[in-house]
Amino acid sequence: IVNQRCWAEIDLAAFERNVLGIQSALPAGVHYISVVKADAYGLGMPQIVRRLMQCGVDYFAVANVAEASEIRLMGAGWPILVLGPVLPHEMGRLIEDDLIGTVSSEEEAIRLDALGRSRGVPVKVHLKVDTGMGRLGVWHEQALKLIRKMDALAGLHISGIYTHFSSADTNPDYTALQRRRFTAVLKETGERNWLVHADNSASLESYCGDSAFNAVRMGLLQYGV
Ligand SMILES: *Cc1c(COP(=O)(O)O)cnc(C)c1O
């Protein structure tokens, strides 16, 4: 871009070392969800994602369907989770591009179920639980009720459940409270073959390897922050 006088040079080898370092620090069997939203935090999504594919990350996570579709063009089959809400007119893309959507409410579940049944393909979703962030997700005390309703919807395929910590970098007590609330939901839900994830970069220090959490969502840490 000719009229800009500053640029960032990204050392992809250093980036890869970060990712491999995180991967080898995780307990065996914990899945690595690589967060590449917002143009991979401004570093350049295509280059970063290509490198992450070589590193063998398990999942990609992005904010919206447009970002997810861009990754889908780069590789078939890679699981891609859309963290943000999917607007009604975008929902078809979840099936067309084989994406995993996020459900936070009964209304969304019902809409996606109708879509899945009309297309004859169940829509893949993860359920988001609000444990105290107040942004997205079903409130943790209402999660079980929603799960039971979703269990009865044949147009949905639930393959995961997650929550997000609001202040993992500044408030360990509140993060611990959120963790307890999420764990309580998991206990009520019972044994399922789901991807269970809560941790971002800042909460990794308090990640408990022997818990039910079998995946982490890494953003900043993989970029060297
Ligand atoms: C951005 C984001 C992450 C990654 O957080 P970092 O602090 O960058 O590791 C994880 N989960 C969700 C829902 C996010 O929006």
mmCIF file of C-alpha atoms and ligand atoms in Angstrom:
data_model
loop_
_atom_site.group_PDB
_atom_site.id
_atom_site.type_symbol
_atom_site.label_atom_id
_atom_site.label_comp_id
_atom_site.label_asym_id
_atom_site.label_seq_id
_atom_site.Cartn_x
_atom_site.Cartn_y
_atom_site.Cartn_z
ATOM 1 C CA ILE A 1 0.000 0.000 0.000
ATOM 2 C CA VAL A 2 1.863 3.048 -1.276
ATOM 3 C CA ASN A 3 0.565 5.824 0.968
ATOM 4 C CA GLN A 4 1.362 4.115 4.267
ATOM 5 C CA ARG A 5 4.724 4.702 5.835
ATOM 6 C CA CYS A 6 4.669 2.024 8.495
ATOM 7 C CA TRP A 7 4.407 -1.734 8.329
ATOM 8 C CA ALA A 8 4.812 -4.783 10.503
ATOM 9 C CA GLU A 9 7.104 -7.633 9.617
ATOM 10 C CA ILE A 10 5.790 -10.924 10.898
ATOM 11 C CA ASP A 11 8.330 -13.675 11.524
ATOM 12 C CA LEU A 12 6.338 -16.779 10.693
ATOM 13 C CA ALA A 13 9.064 -19.046 12.045
ATOM 14 C CA ALA A 14 8.826 -17.301 15.425
ATOM 15 C CA PHE A 15 5.053 -17.562 15.247
ATOM 16 C CA GLU A 16 5.329 -21.281 14.592
ATOM 17 C CA ARG A 17 7.675 -21.715 17.570
ATOM 18 C CA ASN A 18 5.056 -20.063 19.790
ATOM 19 C CA VAL A 19 2.348 -22.408 18.548
ATOM 20 C CA LEU A 20 4.501 -25.518 18.925
ATOM 21 C CA GLY A 21 5.464 -24.348 22.416
ATOM 22 C CA ILE A 22 1.836 -24.033 23.463
ATOM 23 C CA GLN A 23 0.936 -27.368 21.863
ATOM 24 C CA SER A 24 3.707 -29.189 23.711
ATOM 25 C CA ALA A 25 2.763 -27.554 27.035
ATOM 26 C CA LEU A 26 -0.829 -28.757 26.829
ATOM 27 C CA PRO A 27 -1.749 -32.035 28.490
ATOM 28 C CA ALA A 28 -2.128 -34.905 26.015
ATOM 29 C CA GLY A 29 -5.513 -35.053 24.359
ATOM 30 C CA VAL A 30 -6.346 -31.357 24.839
ATOM 31 C CA HIS A 31 -7.411 -29.864 21.519
ATOM 32 C CA TYR A 32 -5.913 -26.635 20.222
ATOM 33 C CA ILE A 33 -8.454 -24.140 18.916
ATOM 34 C CA SER A 34 -6.569 -21.369 17.160
ATOM 35 C CA VAL A 35 -8.310 -17.975 17.321
ATOM 36 C CA VAL A 36 -7.651 -16.064 14.097
ATOM 37 C CA LYS A 37 -10.461 -13.502 14.183
ATOM 38 C CA ALA A 38 -9.994 -9.937 12.909
ATOM 39 C CA ASP A 39 -7.434 -10.819 10.242
ATOM 40 C CA ALA A 40 -5.508 -12.932 12.771
ATOM 41 C CA TYR A 41 -5.347 -9.985 15.173
ATOM 42 C CA GLY A 42 -4.176 -7.796 12.318
ATOM 43 C CA LEU A 43 -1.177 -9.945 11.395
ATOM 44 C CA GLY A 44 -2.642 -11.247 8.142
ATOM 45 C CA MET A 45 -5.093 -14.130 8.200
ATOM 46 C CA PRO A 46 -4.099 -16.097 5.069
ATOM 47 C CA GLN A 47 -0.399 -16.323 5.920
ATOM 48 C CA ILE A 48 -1.079 -17.083 9.590
ATOM 49 C CA VAL A 49 -3.720 -19.711 8.838
ATOM 50 C CA ARG A 50 -1.528 -21.458 6.264
ATOM 51 C CA ARG A 51 1.207 -21.744 8.886
ATOM 52 C CA LEU A 52 -1.241 -22.961 11.514
ATOM 53 C CA MET A 53 -2.418 -25.680 9.137
ATOM 54 C CA GLN A 54 1.193 -26.837 8.861
ATOM 55 C CA CYS A 55 1.430 -26.832 12.670
ATOM 56 C CA GLY A 56 -1.569 -29.131 12.788
ATOM 57 C CA VAL A 57 -3.878 -27.121 15.024
ATOM 58 C CA ASP A 58 -7.184 -28.892 15.601
ATOM 59 C CA TYR A 59 -9.727 -26.088 15.079
ATOM 60 C CA PHE A 60 -9.944 -22.524 13.895
ATOM 61 C CA ALA A 61 -12.151 -19.956 15.614
ATOM 62 C CA VAL A 62 -13.269 -16.655 14.113
ATOM 63 C CA ALA A 63 -15.751 -13.912 14.943
ATOM 64 C CA ASN A 64 -18.117 -14.194 12.002
ATOM 65 C CA VAL A 65 -19.241 -16.216 8.996
ATOM 66 C CA ALA A 66 -17.355 -14.082 6.442
ATOM 67 C CA GLU A 67 -14.040 -14.842 8.155
ATOM 68 C CA ALA A 68 -14.939 -18.513 8.443
ATOM 69 C CA SER A 69 -15.756 -18.787 4.732
ATOM 70 C CA GLU A 70 -12.365 -17.292 3.871
ATOM 71 C CA ILE A 71 -10.653 -20.046 5.850
ATOM 72 C CA ARG A 72 -12.860 -22.705 4.290
ATOM 73 C CA LEU A 73 -11.562 -21.693 0.859
ATOM 74 C CA MET A 74 -8.056 -22.444 2.135
ATOM 75 C CA GLY A 75 -8.758 -25.977 3.256
ATOM 76 C CA ALA A 76 -11.651 -28.394 3.191
ATOM 77 C CA GLY A 77 -12.389 -30.384 6.286
ATOM 78 C CA TRP A 78 -10.699 -28.181 8.879
ATOM 79 C CA PRO A 79 -13.173 -27.578 11.715
ATOM 80 C CA ILE A 80 -14.053 -23.872 11.938
ATOM 81 C CA LEU A 81 -16.004 -22.440 14.869
ATOM 82 C CA VAL A 82 -17.853 -19.123 14.502
ATOM 83 C CA LEU A 83 -17.669 -17.469 17.930
ATOM 84 C CA GLY A 84 -20.092 -14.633 17.240
ATOM 85 C CA PRO A 85 -23.825 -14.779 16.647
ATOM 86 C CA VAL A 86 -24.883 -15.779 13.135
ATOM 87 C CA LEU A 87 -27.486 -13.513 11.584
ATOM 88 C CA PRO A 88 -30.598 -15.184 10.131
ATOM 89 C CA HIS A 89 -29.612 -14.367 6.534
ATOM 90 C CA GLU A 90 -26.134 -15.882 7.078
ATOM 91 C CA MET A 91 -27.281 -19.158 8.563
ATOM 92 C CA GLY A 92 -27.287 -21.087 5.274
ATOM 93 C CA ARG A 93 -23.541 -20.544 5.057
ATOM 94 C CA LEU A 94 -23.024 -22.735 8.112
ATOM 95 C CA ILE A 95 -24.184 -25.703 6.041
ATOM 96 C CA GLU A 96 -22.787 -24.606 2.677
ATOM 97 C CA ASP A 97 -19.293 -24.018 4.094
ATOM 98 C CA ASP A 98 -19.457 -26.787 6.714
ATOM 99 C CA LEU A 99 -18.962 -24.439 9.691
ATOM 100 C CA ILE A 100 -19.738 -24.799 13.388
ATOM 101 C CA GLY A 101 -22.097 -22.136 14.711
ATOM 102 C CA THR A 102 -22.574 -20.855 18.249
ATOM 103 C CA VAL A 103 -25.951 -21.084 19.965
ATOM 104 C CA SER A 104 -26.744 -18.760 22.865
ATOM 105 C CA SER A 105 -30.515 -18.848 22.967
ATOM 106 C CA GLU A 106 -33.574 -20.946 22.281
ATOM 107 C CA GLU A 107 -34.572 -18.675 19.375
ATOM 108 C CA GLU A 108 -31.265 -19.343 17.621
ATOM 109 C CA ALA A 109 -31.545 -23.077 18.301
ATOM 110 C CA ILE A 110 -35.019 -23.190 16.801
ATOM 111 C CA ARG A 111 -34.011 -21.224 13.698
ATOM 112 C CA LEU A 112 -30.950 -23.384 13.084
ATOM 113 C CA ASP A 113 -32.946 -26.555 13.681
ATOM 114 C CA ALA A 114 -35.473 -25.486 11.038
ATOM 115 C CA LEU A 115 -32.627 -24.809 8.614
ATOM 116 C CA GLY A 116 -30.995 -28.175 9.284
ATOM 117 C CA ARG A 117 -34.227 -30.049 8.778
ATOM 118 C CA SER A 118 -35.121 -28.173 5.589
ATOM 119 C CA ARG A 119 -31.668 -28.896 4.094
ATOM 120 C CA GLY A 120 -31.575 -32.471 5.358
ATOM 121 C CA VAL A 121 -28.212 -31.864 7.077
ATOM 122 C CA PRO A 122 -27.968 -31.218 10.817
ATOM 123 C CA VAL A 123 -26.342 -27.856 11.602
ATOM 124 C CA LYS A 124 -23.170 -28.247 13.666
ATOM 125 C CA VAL A 125 -23.188 -26.069 16.780
ATOM 126 C CA HIS A 126 -21.456 -25.439 20.070
ATOM 127 C CA LEU A 127 -23.508 -24.098 22.956
ATOM 128 C CA LYS A 128 -22.173 -20.952 24.595
ATOM 129 C CA VAL A 129 -22.727 -20.508 28.320
ATOM 130 C CA ASP A 130 -22.561 -17.117 30.000
ATOM 131 C CA THR A 131 -20.787 -17.644 33.310
ATOM 132 C CA GLY A 132 -20.452 -13.959 34.091
ATOM 133 C CA MET A 133 -19.056 -12.115 31.102
ATOM 134 C CA GLY A 134 -22.417 -10.759 30.023
ATOM 135 C CA ARG A 135 -21.791 -10.723 26.299
ATOM 136 C CA LEU A 136 -22.938 -13.940 24.620
ATOM 137 C CA GLY A 137 -24.299 -17.223 25.846
ATOM 138 C CA VAL A 138 -27.210 -18.661 27.750
ATOM 139 C CA TRP A 139 -27.009 -17.724 31.436
ATOM 140 C CA HIS A 140 -25.441 -20.677 33.263
ATOM 141 C CA GLU A 141 -28.466 -21.244 35.463
ATOM 142 C CA GLN A 142 -30.598 -21.711 32.336
ATOM 143 C CA ALA A 143 -28.113 -23.811 30.377
ATOM 144 C CA LEU A 144 -29.459 -27.242 31.305
ATOM 145 C CA LYS A 145 -32.980 -26.283 30.280
ATOM 146 C CA LEU A 146 -31.739 -25.141 26.862
ATOM 147 C CA ILE A 147 -29.601 -28.273 26.419
ATOM 148 C CA ARG A 148 -32.629 -30.469 27.068
ATOM 149 C CA LYS A 149 -34.612 -28.535 24.462
ATOM 150 C CA MET A 150 -31.754 -28.753 21.959
ATOM 151 C CA ASP A 151 -31.436 -32.508 22.535
ATOM 152 C CA ALA A 152 -34.897 -32.872 21.033
ATOM 153 C CA LEU A 153 -34.048 -30.898 17.872
ATOM 154 C CA ALA A 154 -33.063 -33.297 15.084
ATOM 155 C CA GLY A 155 -31.858 -30.478 12.827
ATOM 156 C CA LEU A 156 -29.018 -29.641 15.231
ATOM 157 C CA HIS A 157 -25.816 -31.506 15.921
ATOM 158 C CA ILE A 158 -24.313 -30.274 19.203
ATOM 159 C CA SER A 159 -20.609 -31.089 19.313
ATOM 160 C CA GLY A 160 -19.331 -28.714 21.953
ATOM 161 C CA ILE A 161 -19.980 -26.378 24.862
ATOM 162 C CA TYR A 162 -17.969 -23.351 25.954
ATOM 163 C CA THR A 163 -17.754 -20.197 28.014
ATOM 164 C CA HIS A 164 -15.509 -17.130 27.991
ATOM 165 C CA PHE A 165 -13.686 -15.525 30.908
ATOM 166 C CA SER A 166 -14.201 -11.781 31.149
ATOM 167 C CA SER A 167 -11.093 -10.849 33.097
ATOM 168 C CA ALA A 168 -8.658 -13.743 33.199
ATOM 169 C CA ASP A 169 -5.718 -11.343 33.000
ATOM 170 C CA THR A 170 -6.778 -9.146 35.931
ATOM 171 C CA ASN A 171 -9.112 -11.044 38.247
ATOM 172 C CA PRO A 172 -8.217 -14.624 39.192
ATOM 173 C CA ASP A 173 -11.031 -14.856 41.763
ATOM 174 C CA TYR A 174 -13.698 -13.955 39.240
ATOM 175 C CA THR A 175 -12.152 -16.345 36.719
ATOM 176 C CA ALA A 176 -12.290 -19.102 39.330
ATOM 177 C CA LEU A 177 -15.964 -18.300 39.962
ATOM 178 C CA GLN A 178 -16.687 -18.514 36.226
ATOM 179 C CA ARG A 179 -14.811 -21.816 36.064
ATOM 180 C CA ARG A 180 -16.897 -23.210 38.945
ATOM 181 C CA ARG A 181 -20.141 -22.099 37.310
ATOM 182 C CA PHE A 182 -19.152 -23.735 34.027
ATOM 183 C CA THR A 183 -18.065 -26.935 35.760
ATOM 184 C CA ALA A 184 -21.436 -27.067 37.519
ATOM 185 C CA VAL A 185 -23.205 -26.912 34.141
ATOM 186 C CA LEU A 186 -21.004 -29.737 32.836
ATOM 187 C CA LYS A 187 -21.851 -31.839 35.857
ATOM 188 C CA GLU A 188 -25.581 -31.345 35.310
ATOM 189 C CA THR A 189 -25.234 -32.096 31.608
ATOM 190 C CA GLY A 190 -23.537 -35.422 32.226
ATOM 191 C CA GLU A 191 -21.091 -37.376 30.112
ATOM 192 C CA ARG A 192 -21.201 -36.304 26.459
ATOM 193 C CA ASN A 193 -18.813 -36.659 23.617
ATOM 194 C CA TRP A 194 -18.414 -32.884 23.353
ATOM 195 C CA LEU A 195 -15.575 -30.460 22.909
ATOM 196 C CA VAL A 196 -15.474 -28.558 26.215
ATOM 197 C CA HIS A 197 -13.557 -25.285 26.242
ATOM 198 C CA ALA A 198 -13.196 -22.151 28.322
ATOM 199 C CA ASP A 199 -9.598 -21.040 28.460
ATOM 200 C CA ASN A 200 -8.069 -18.221 26.463
ATOM 201 C CA SER A 201 -4.436 -17.132 26.706
ATOM 202 C CA ALA A 202 -4.628 -15.335 30.027
ATOM 203 C CA SER A 203 -6.437 -18.080 31.908
ATOM 204 C CA LEU A 204 -4.073 -20.835 30.810
ATOM 205 C CA GLU A 205 -2.071 -20.427 34.017
ATOM 206 C CA SER A 206 -5.064 -21.604 36.020
ATOM 207 C CA TYR A 207 -6.026 -24.314 33.510
ATOM 208 C CA CYS A 208 -6.482 -27.616 35.243
ATOM 209 C CA GLY A 209 -5.286 -30.493 33.090
ATOM 210 C CA ASP A 210 -7.398 -33.163 34.722
ATOM 211 C CA SER A 211 -10.667 -31.248 34.419
ATOM 212 C CA ALA A 212 -13.417 -31.968 31.915
ATOM 213 C CA PHE A 213 -12.109 -29.174 29.689
ATOM 214 C CA ASN A 214 -10.640 -30.885 26.628
ATOM 215 C CA ALA A 215 -9.788 -27.867 24.465
ATOM 216 C CA VAL A 216 -8.355 -24.345 24.764
ATOM 217 C CA ARG A 217 -8.897 -21.260 22.590
ATOM 218 C CA MET A 218 -5.585 -19.552 21.944
ATOM 219 C CA GLY A 219 -5.367 -16.035 20.582
ATOM 220 C CA LEU A 220 -2.835 -13.537 21.937
ATOM 221 C CA LEU A 221 -0.404 -16.111 23.323
ATOM 222 C CA GLN A 222 0.252 -17.667 19.934
ATOM 223 C CA TYR A 223 1.049 -14.197 18.540
ATOM 224 C CA GLY A 224 3.651 -13.685 21.240
ATOM 225 C CA VAL A 225 1.732 -11.563 23.752
HETATM 226 C C1 LIG B 1 -10.725 -13.513 21.210
HETATM 227 C C2 LIG B 1 -11.274 -14.707 21.884
HETATM 228 C C3 LIG B 1 -10.429 -15.708 22.414
HETATM 229 C C4 LIG B 1 -8.933 -15.598 22.431
HETATM 230 O O1 LIG B 1 -8.538 -14.785 23.498
HETATM 231 P P1 LIG B 1 -6.998 -14.408 23.758
HETATM 232 O O2 LIG B 1 -7.037 -13.630 25.002
HETATM 233 O O3 LIG B 1 -6.554 -13.620 22.576
HETATM 234 O O4 LIG B 1 -6.267 -15.714 23.890
HETATM 235 C C5 LIG B 1 -11.026 -16.828 22.949
HETATM 236 N N1 LIG B 1 -12.362 -16.958 23.003
HETATM 237 C C6 LIG B 1 -13.206 -16.012 22.528
HETATM 238 C C7 LIG B 1 -14.678 -16.213 22.630
HETATM 239 C C8 LIG B 1 -12.687 -14.855 21.960
HETATM 240 O O5 LIG B 1 -13.528 -13.923 21.495
#
